[in-house]
Coordinates of C-alpha atoms and ligand atoms in Angstrom, one line a residue:
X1 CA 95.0 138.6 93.5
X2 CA 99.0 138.7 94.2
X3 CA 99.3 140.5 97.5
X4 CA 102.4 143.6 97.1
X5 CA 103.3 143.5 101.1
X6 CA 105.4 140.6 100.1
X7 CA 108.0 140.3 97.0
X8 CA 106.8 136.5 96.6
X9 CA 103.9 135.8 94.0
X10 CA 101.2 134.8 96.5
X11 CA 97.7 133.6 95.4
X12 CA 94.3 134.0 96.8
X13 CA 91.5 132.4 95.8
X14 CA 89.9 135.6 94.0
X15 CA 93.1 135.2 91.9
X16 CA 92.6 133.6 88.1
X17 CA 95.9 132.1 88.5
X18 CA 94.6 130.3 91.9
X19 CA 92.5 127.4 90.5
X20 CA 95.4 126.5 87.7
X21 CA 97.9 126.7 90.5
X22 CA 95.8 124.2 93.1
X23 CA 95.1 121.4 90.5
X24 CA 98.6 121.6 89.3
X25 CA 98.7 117.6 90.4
X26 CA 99.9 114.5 88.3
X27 CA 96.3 113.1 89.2
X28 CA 93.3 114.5 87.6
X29 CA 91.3 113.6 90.6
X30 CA 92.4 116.5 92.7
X31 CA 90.4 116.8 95.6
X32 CA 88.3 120.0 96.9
X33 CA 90.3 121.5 99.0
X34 CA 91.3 124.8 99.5
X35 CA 94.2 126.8 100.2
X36 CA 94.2 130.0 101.9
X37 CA 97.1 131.1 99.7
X38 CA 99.0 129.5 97.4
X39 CA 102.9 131.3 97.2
X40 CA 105.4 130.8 94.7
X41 CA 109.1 131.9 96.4
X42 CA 112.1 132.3 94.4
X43 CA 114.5 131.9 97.2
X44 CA 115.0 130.6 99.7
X45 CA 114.7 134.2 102.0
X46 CA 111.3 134.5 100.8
X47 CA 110.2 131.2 102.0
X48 CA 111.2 132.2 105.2
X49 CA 109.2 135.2 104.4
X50 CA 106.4 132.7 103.8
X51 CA 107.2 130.6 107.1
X52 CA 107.6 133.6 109.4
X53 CA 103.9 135.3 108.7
X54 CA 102.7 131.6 108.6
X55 CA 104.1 131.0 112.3
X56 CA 102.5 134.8 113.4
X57 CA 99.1 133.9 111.9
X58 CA 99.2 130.2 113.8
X59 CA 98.5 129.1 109.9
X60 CA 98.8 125.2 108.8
X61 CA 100.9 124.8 105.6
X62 CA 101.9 122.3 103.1
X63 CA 104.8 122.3 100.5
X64 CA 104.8 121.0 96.9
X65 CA 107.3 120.2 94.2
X66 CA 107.0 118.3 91.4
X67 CA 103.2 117.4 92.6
X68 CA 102.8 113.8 91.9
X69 CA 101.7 112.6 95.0
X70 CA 98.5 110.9 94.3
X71 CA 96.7 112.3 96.8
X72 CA 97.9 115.4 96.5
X73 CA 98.2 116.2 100.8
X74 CA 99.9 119.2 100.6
X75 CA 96.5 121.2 99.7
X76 CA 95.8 121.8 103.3
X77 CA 92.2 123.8 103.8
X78 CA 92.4 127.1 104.4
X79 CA 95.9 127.2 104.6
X80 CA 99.1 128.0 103.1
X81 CA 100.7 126.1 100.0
X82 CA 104.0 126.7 99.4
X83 CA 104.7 125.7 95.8
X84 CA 108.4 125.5 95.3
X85 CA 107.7 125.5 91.5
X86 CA 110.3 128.9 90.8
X87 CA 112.8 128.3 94.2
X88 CA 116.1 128.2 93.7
X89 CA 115.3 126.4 89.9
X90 CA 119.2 126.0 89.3
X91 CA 121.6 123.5 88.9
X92 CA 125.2 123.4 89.6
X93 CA 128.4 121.3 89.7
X94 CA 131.5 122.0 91.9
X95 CA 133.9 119.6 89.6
X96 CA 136.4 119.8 92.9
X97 CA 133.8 117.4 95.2
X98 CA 131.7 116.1 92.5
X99 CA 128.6 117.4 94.1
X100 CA 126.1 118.3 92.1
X101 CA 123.1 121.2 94.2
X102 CA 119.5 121.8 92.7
X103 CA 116.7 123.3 93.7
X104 CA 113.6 121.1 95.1
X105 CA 111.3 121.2 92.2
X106 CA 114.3 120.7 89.7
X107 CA 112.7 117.6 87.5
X108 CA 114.1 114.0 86.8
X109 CA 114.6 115.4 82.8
X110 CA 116.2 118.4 84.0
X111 CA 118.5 116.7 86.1
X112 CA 119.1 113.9 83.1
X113 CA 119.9 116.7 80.6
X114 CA 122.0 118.9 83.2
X115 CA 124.0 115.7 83.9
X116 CA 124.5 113.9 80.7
X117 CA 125.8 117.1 79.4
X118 CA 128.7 116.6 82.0
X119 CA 128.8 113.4 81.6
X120 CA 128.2 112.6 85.7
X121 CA 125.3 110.4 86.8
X122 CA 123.1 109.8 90.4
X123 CA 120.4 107.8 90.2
X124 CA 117.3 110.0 90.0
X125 CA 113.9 108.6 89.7
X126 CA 112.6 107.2 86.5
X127 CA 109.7 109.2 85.5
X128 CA 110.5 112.7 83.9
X129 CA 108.5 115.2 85.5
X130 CA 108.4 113.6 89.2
X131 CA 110.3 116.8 92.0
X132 CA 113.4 115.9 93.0
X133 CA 112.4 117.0 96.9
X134 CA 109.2 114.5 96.5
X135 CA 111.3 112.2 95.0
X136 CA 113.9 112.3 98.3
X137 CA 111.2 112.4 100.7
X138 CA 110.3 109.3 99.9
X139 CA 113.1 107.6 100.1
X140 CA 114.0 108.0 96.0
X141 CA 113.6 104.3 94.1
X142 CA 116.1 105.5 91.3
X143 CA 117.7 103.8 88.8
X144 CA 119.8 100.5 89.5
X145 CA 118.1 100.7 93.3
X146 CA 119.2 96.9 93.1
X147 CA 123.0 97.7 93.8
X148 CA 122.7 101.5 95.1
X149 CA 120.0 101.4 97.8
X150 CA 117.3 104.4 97.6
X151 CA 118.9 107.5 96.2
X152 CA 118.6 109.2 99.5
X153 CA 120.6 106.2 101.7
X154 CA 124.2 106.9 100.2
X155 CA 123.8 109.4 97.3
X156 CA 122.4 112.7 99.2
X157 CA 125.1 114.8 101.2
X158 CA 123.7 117.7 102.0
X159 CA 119.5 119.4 102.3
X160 CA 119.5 123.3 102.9
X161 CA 116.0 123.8 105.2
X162 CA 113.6 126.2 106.5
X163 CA 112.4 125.1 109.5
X164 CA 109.2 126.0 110.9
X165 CA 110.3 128.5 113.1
X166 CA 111.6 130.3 110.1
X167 CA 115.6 129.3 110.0
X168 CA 117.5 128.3 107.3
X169 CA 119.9 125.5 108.4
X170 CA 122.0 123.1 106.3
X171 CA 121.6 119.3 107.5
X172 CA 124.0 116.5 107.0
X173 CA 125.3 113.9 108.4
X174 CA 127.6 116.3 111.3
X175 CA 124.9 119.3 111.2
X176 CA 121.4 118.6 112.5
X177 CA 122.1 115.4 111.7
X178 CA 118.4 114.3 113.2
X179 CA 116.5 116.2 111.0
X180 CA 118.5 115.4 108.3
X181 CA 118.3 111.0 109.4
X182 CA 114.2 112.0 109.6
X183 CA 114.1 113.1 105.9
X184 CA 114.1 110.6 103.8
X185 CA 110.8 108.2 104.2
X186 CA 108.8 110.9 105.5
X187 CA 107.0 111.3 102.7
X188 CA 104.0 113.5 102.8
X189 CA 105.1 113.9 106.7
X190 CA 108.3 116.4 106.4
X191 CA 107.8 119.3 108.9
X192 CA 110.0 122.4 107.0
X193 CA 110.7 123.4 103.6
X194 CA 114.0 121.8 101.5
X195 CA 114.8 124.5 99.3
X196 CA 118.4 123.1 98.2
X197 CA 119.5 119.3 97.6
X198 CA 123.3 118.3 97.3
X199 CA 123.9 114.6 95.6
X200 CA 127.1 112.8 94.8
X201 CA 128.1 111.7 91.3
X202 CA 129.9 109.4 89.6
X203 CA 131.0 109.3 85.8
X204 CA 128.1 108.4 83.8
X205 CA 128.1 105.5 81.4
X206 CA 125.7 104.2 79.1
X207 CA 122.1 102.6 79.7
X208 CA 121.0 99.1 77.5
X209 CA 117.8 97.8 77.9
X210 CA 115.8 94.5 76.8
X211 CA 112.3 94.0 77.5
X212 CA 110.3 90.5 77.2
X213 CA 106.3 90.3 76.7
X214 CA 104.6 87.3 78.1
X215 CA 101.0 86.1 77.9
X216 CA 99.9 84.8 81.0
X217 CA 96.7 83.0 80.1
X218 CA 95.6 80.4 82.5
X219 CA 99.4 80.4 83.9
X220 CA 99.8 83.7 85.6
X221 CA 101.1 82.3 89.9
X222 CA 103.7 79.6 88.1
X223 CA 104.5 82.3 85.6
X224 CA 104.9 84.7 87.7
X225 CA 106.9 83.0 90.2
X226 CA 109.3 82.0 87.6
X227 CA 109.9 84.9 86.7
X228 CA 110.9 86.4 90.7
X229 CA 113.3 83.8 90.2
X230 CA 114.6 84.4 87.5
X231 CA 115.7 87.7 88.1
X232 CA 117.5 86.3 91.8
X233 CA 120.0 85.1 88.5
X234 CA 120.8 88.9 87.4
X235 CA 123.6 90.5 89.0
X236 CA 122.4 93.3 91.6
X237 CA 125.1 96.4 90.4
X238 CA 124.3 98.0 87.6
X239 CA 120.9 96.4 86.8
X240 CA 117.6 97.1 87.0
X241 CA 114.3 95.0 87.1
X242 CA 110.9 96.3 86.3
X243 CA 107.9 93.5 86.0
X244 CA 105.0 95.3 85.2
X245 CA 101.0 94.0 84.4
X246 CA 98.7 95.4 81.9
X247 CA 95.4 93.9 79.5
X248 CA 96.4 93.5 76.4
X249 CA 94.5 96.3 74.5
X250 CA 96.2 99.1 77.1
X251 CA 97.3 101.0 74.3
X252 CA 94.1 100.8 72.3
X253 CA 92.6 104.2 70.7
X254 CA 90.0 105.6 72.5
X255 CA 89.2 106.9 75.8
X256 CA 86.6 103.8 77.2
X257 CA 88.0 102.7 80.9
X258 CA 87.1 99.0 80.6
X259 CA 89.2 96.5 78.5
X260 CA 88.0 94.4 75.8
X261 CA 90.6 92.2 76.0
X262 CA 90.7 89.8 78.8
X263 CA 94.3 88.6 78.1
X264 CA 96.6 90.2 80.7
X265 CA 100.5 90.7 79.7
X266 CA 103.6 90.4 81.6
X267 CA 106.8 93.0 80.8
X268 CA 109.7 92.7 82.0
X269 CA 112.2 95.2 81.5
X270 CA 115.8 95.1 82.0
X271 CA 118.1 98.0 82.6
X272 CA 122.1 97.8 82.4
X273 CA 124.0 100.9 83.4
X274 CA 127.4 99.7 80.8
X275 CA 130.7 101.1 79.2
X276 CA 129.8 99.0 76.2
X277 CA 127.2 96.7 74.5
X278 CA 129.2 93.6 75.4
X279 CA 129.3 94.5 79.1
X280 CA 125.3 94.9 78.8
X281 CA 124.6 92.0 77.0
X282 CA 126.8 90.1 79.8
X283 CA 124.9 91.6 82.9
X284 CA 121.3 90.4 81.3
X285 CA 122.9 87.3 80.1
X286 CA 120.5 85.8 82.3
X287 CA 117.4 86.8 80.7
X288 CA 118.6 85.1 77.1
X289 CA 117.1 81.7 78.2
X290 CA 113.2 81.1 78.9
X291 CA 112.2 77.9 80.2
X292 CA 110.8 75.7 77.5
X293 CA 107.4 75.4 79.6
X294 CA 106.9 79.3 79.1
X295 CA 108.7 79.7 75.7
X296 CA 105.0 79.1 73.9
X297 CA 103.5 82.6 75.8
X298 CA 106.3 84.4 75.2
X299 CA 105.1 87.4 72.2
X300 CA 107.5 89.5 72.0
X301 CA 111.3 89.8 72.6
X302 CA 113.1 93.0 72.3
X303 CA 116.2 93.0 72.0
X304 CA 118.9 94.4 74.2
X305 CA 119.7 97.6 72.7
X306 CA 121.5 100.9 73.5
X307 CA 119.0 104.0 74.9
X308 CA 118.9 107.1 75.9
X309 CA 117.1 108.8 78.4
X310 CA 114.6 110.1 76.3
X311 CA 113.9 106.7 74.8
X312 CA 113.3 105.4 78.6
X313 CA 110.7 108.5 79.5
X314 CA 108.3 107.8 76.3
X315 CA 108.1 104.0 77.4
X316 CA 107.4 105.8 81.1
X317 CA 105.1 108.4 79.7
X318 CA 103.0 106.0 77.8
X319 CA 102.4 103.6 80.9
X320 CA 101.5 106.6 83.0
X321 CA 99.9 109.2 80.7
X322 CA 99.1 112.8 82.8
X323 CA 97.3 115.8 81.7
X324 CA 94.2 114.0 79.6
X325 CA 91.9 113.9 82.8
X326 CA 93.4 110.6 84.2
X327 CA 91.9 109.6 87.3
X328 CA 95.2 108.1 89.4
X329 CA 95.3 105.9 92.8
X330 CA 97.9 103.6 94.0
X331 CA 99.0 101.7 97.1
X332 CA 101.6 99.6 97.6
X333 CA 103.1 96.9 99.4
X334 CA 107.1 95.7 100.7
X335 CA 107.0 91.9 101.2
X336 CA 107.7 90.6 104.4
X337 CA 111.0 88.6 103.9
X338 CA 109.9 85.5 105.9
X339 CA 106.9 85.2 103.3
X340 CA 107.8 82.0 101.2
X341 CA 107.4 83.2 97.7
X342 CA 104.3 81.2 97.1
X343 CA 102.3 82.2 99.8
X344 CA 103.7 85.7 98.4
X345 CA 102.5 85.4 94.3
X346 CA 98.9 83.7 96.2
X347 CA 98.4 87.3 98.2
X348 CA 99.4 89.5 95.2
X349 CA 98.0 88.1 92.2
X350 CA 94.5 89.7 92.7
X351 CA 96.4 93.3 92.6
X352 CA 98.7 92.6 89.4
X353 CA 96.1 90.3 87.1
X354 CA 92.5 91.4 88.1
X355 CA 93.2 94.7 87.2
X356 CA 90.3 97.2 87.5
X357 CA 90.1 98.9 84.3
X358 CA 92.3 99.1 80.9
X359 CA 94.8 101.5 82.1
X360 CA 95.5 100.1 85.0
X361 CA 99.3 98.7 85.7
X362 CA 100.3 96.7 87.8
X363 CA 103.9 96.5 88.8
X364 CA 107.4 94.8 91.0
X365 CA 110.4 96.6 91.2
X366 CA 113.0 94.2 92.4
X367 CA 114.8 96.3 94.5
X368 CA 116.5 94.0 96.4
X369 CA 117.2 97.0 99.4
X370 CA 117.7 96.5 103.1
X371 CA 118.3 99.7 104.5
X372 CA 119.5 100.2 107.9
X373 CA 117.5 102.6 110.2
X374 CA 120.7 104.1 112.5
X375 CA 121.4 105.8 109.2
X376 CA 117.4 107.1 108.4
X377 CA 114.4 106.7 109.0
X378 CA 113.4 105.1 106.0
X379 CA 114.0 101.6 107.3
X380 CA 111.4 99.0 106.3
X381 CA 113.3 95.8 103.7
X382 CA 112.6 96.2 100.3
X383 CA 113.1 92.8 98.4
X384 CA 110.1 93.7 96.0
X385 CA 108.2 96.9 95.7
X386 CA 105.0 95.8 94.5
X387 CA 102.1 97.9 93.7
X388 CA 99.2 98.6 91.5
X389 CA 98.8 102.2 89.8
X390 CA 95.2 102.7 89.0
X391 CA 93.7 104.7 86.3
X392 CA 90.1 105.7 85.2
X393 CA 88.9 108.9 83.7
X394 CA 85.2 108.8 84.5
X395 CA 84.6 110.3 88.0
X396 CA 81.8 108.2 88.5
X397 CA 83.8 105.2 89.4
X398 CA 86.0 106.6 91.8
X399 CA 84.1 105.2 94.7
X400 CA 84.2 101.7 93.3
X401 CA 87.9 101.9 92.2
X402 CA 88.6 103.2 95.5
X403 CA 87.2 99.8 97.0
X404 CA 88.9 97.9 94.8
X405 CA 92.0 98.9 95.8
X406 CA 91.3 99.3 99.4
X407 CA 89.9 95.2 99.2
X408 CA 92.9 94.0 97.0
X409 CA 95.6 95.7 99.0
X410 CA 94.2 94.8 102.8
X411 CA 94.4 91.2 100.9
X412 CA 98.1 91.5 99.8
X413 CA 98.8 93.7 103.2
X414 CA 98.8 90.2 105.0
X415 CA 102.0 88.9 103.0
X416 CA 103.7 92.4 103.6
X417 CA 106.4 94.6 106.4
X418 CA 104.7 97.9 105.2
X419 CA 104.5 100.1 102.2
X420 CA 106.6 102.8 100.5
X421 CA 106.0 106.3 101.9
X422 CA 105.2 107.4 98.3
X423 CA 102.2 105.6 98.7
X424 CA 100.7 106.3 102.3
X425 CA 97.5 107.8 102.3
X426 CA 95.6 108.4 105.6
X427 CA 91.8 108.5 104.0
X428 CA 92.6 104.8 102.5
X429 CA 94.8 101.7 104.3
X430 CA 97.0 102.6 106.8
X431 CA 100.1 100.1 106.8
X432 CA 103.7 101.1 108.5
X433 CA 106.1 103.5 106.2
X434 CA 109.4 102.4 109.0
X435 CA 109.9 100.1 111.8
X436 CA 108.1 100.6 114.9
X437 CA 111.3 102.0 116.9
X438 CA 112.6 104.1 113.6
X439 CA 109.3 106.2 113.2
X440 CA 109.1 106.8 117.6
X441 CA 112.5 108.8 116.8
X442 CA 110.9 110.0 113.6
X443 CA 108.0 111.5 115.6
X444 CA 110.4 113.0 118.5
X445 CA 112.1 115.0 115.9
X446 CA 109.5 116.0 114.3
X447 CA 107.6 117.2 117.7
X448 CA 111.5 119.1 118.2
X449 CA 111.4 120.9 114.9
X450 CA 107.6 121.6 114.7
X451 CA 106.1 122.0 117.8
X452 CA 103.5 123.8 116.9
X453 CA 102.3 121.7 114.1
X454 CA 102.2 124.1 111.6
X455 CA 103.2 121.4 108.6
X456 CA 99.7 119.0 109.1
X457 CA 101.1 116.1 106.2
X458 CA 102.4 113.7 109.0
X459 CA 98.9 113.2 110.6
X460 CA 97.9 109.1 110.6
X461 CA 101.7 108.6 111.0
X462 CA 101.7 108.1 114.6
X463 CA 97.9 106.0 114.4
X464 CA 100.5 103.5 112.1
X465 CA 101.9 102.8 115.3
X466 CA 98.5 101.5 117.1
X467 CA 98.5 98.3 115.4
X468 CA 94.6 98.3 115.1
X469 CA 94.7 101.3 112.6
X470 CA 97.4 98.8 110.4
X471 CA 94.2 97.1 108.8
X472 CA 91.9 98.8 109.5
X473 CA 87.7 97.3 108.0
X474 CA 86.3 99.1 104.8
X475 CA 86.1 102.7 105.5
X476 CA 84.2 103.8 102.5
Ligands
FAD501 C1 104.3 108.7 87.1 C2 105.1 108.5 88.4 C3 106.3 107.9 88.5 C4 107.0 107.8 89.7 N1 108.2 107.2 89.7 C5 108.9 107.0 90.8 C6 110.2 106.5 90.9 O1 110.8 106.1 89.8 N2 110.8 106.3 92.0 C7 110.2 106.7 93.2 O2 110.8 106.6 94.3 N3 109.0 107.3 93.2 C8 108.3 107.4 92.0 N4 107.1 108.0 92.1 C9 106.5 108.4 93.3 C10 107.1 109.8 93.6 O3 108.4 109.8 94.0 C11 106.3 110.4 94.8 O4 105.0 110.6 94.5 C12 107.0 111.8 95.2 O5 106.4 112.2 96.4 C13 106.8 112.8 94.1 O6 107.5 114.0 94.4 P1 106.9 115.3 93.8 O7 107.8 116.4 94.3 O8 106.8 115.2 92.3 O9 105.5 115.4 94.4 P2 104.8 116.4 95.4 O10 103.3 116.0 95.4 O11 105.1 117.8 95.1 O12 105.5 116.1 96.8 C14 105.1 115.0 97.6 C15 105.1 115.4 99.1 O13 106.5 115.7 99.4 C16 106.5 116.8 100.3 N5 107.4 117.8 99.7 C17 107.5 118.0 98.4 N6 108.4 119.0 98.2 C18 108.8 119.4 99.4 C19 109.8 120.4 99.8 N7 110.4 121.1 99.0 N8 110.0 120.5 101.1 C20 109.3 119.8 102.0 N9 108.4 118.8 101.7 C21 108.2 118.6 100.4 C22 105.1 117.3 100.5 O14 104.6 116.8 101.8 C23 104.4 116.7 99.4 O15 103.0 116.4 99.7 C24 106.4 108.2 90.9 C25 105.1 108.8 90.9 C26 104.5 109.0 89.6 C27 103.1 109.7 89.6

């Protein structure tokens, strides 16, 4: 039932659109709970619109773009969700600065299209329908991380907010330059709307990618840790490193969760961001040699060839299929740098080779990222990104997939600084998203901009900082 007092298409739960709306998640496993309402604004007036009866009625609220946050925390019960689905869904370049402004739920493929077309580039995030305001929140691992830092550290100039008393302010680094330092790691935890973004580009070039497939059979740890060092040889500008795990029959017809095959692969995929081939091929030079001890497991060599961005988001879409009632969960791990690297592959292996049914993937992005926390609060080192993305479609074994991950990443949590906002969730393992002294401003700013807690997703931040909550015994 759309309610006429207000211009904005607003949802109640008597509505037939309401239910379509709510589960509009990534995951398949979209939890029970229930908005109050459920609005789409336009603009960015009537999410203040939104806000303002929101802040009279004392009602909680959460905000959603893209909606691939695995456990989808911005359905708050009996609340409001503001999906940003429709606001502000443009575009636009001001060839003078080079700035290129979108809306929050503008899409990795739009962005790609929008941007090719002109040929400018800023690394947005790999997969194409993740929201560009998610996306940010997080911190944004985009493309060629390696030499560029997360998206938001040096790409993002400018956010246009409504606050939860109901202004619209523009943050940068001069203008409400706090709330604009808290945005990016905060994740689920953001307290206001972003209902414009403002990035920085430069021209684009051309990506080149190889990819190697490696049977690791009986020699997964020495594999594995040749591999880490292998890619220390690739310069950091300009390229990317993906490792990812998977059984071998991933790909096999049929909808069955468990594997058949017992034989888990390892992919690595490299990106170059080139003028030419012969610039590519000599940025993952590197990669042309394998070690005679690992030549023999080696299956399959592809090689480096020129791609679009379309080629890049099939390979993305097949190791992360949505829509088909896929069950998704994932947690996540940033190694502590003063880990040596063996102690390191010892914690993780469990959570990239014993993977808990055929879809499952386990994966390292070396980002090679140390972000300093006087310029935001996302903070924490990120050498590797390590994490394991796990899929099932029968609902009966979400309580046993659950404890697998909970039991394999309290294991590799030992070896680690924290995790990646992206991947905090509250009902599972609680590990630190920033350093201790970056999320105590994080929290003061928040308490300054939302006194009144009406935007509930930062809950279990501030337990992060009672160190007994960091590992907390099985809670299922
Ligand atoms: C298949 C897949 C691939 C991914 N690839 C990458 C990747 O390459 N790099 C990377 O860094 N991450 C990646 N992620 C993680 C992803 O960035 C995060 O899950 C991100 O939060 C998704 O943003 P979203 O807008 O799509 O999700 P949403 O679920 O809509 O948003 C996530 C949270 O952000 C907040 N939020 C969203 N929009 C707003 C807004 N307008 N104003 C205020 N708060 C808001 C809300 O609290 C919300 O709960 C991937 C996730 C998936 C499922």
């Amino acid at each position: 039932m759309s309610d006429s007092s207000c211009p904005t298409l607003r949802f109640s739960s008597e509505s037939r659109e309401f239910e379509r709306l709510r589960t509009r998640y990534f995951n398949g496993r979209v939890p029970p709970t229930t908005p109050a309402i459920i609005c789409c604004p336009k603009s960015t007036a009537e999410v203040v619109a939104e806000i303002l009866v929101a802040n009279n009625r004392g009602t909680k609220a959460g905000v959603r773009s893209g909606g691939h946050l695995f456990p989808c925390t911005s359905l708050v019960q009996d609340g409001l969700l503001i999906d940003t689905c429709e606001l502000n869904r443009t575009i636009e370049y001001n060839p003078k600065t080079r700035v290129v402004s979108f809306g929050p739920a503008v899409t990795v493929k739009e962005l790609a299209h929008y941007l090719t077309g002109i040929s400018r580039f800023f690394p947005f995030g790999h997969s194409p329908s993740v929201g560009a305001a998610g996306f940010l929140l997080a911190g944004g691992q985009g493309w060629f991380l390696r030499g560029w830092g997360c998206t938001s550290d040096t790409w993002i100039t400018q956010l246009e907010i409504v606050t939860a008393s109901g202004k619209t302010i523009i943050a940068n680094k001069e203008q409400n330059s706090d709330i604009f330092w808290a945005a990016p790691g905060s994740g689920q935890g953001f307290f206001a709307v972003v209902t414009r973004i403002w990035a920085r580009t430069i021209p684009a070039k051309s990506i080149f990618d190889t990819t190697i497939v490696l049977d690791t059979t009986g020699i997964f740890k020495p594999l594995l840790k040749y591999i880490l060092r292998k890619c220390d040889e690739l310069p950091k500008y300009g390229v990317d490193v993906a490792i990812s795990t998977c059984y071998a029959d991933r790909d096999a017809k049929g909808t069955h969760d468990d594997s058949n095959d017992n034989r888990v692969l390892i992919n690595v995929n490299c990106t170059a961001y080139a003028d030419s081939a012969e610039e590519a091929n000599v940025l993952l030079k590197p990669l042309d040699s394998i070690s005679e001890s690992y030549k023999n497991c080696m299956l399959v060599r592809v090689p480096t060839e020129k791609r679009t961005w379309a080629d890049l988001w099939k390979i993305q879409d097949d190791f992360a299929p949505s829509g088909g009632g896929e069950r998704w969960q994932c947690d996540s791990i940033l190694n502590d740098p003063q880990v040596p690297l063996d102690q390191l592959v010892d914690a993780i292996t469990p959570a990239l080779q014993d993977l808990p049914s055929r879809l499952t993937v386990g994966f390292i992005c070396v980002a090679d990222y140390y972000p300093d926390e006087r310029d935001q609060a996302l903070s924490l080192p990120q050498k590797y990104y390590i994490s394991t993305m796990s899929c099932w479609r029968d609902p009966r074994r979400d309580q046993v997939m659950r404890k697998w991950m909970l039991d394999t990443y309290s294991r590799a949590g030992e070896v680690s600084c924290g995790q990646y906002a992206a991947d905090f969730d509250a009902t599972q393992r609680m590990s630190k998203i920033m350093t201790d002294s970056a999320l105590t401003r994080w929290l003061e700013v928040r308490e300054k901009w939302d006194p009144e807690e009406m935007f509930v997703g930062h809950r279990g931040f501030s337990d992060i900082l009672r160190k007994e909550c960091i590992m907390p015994k099985h809670k299922l």
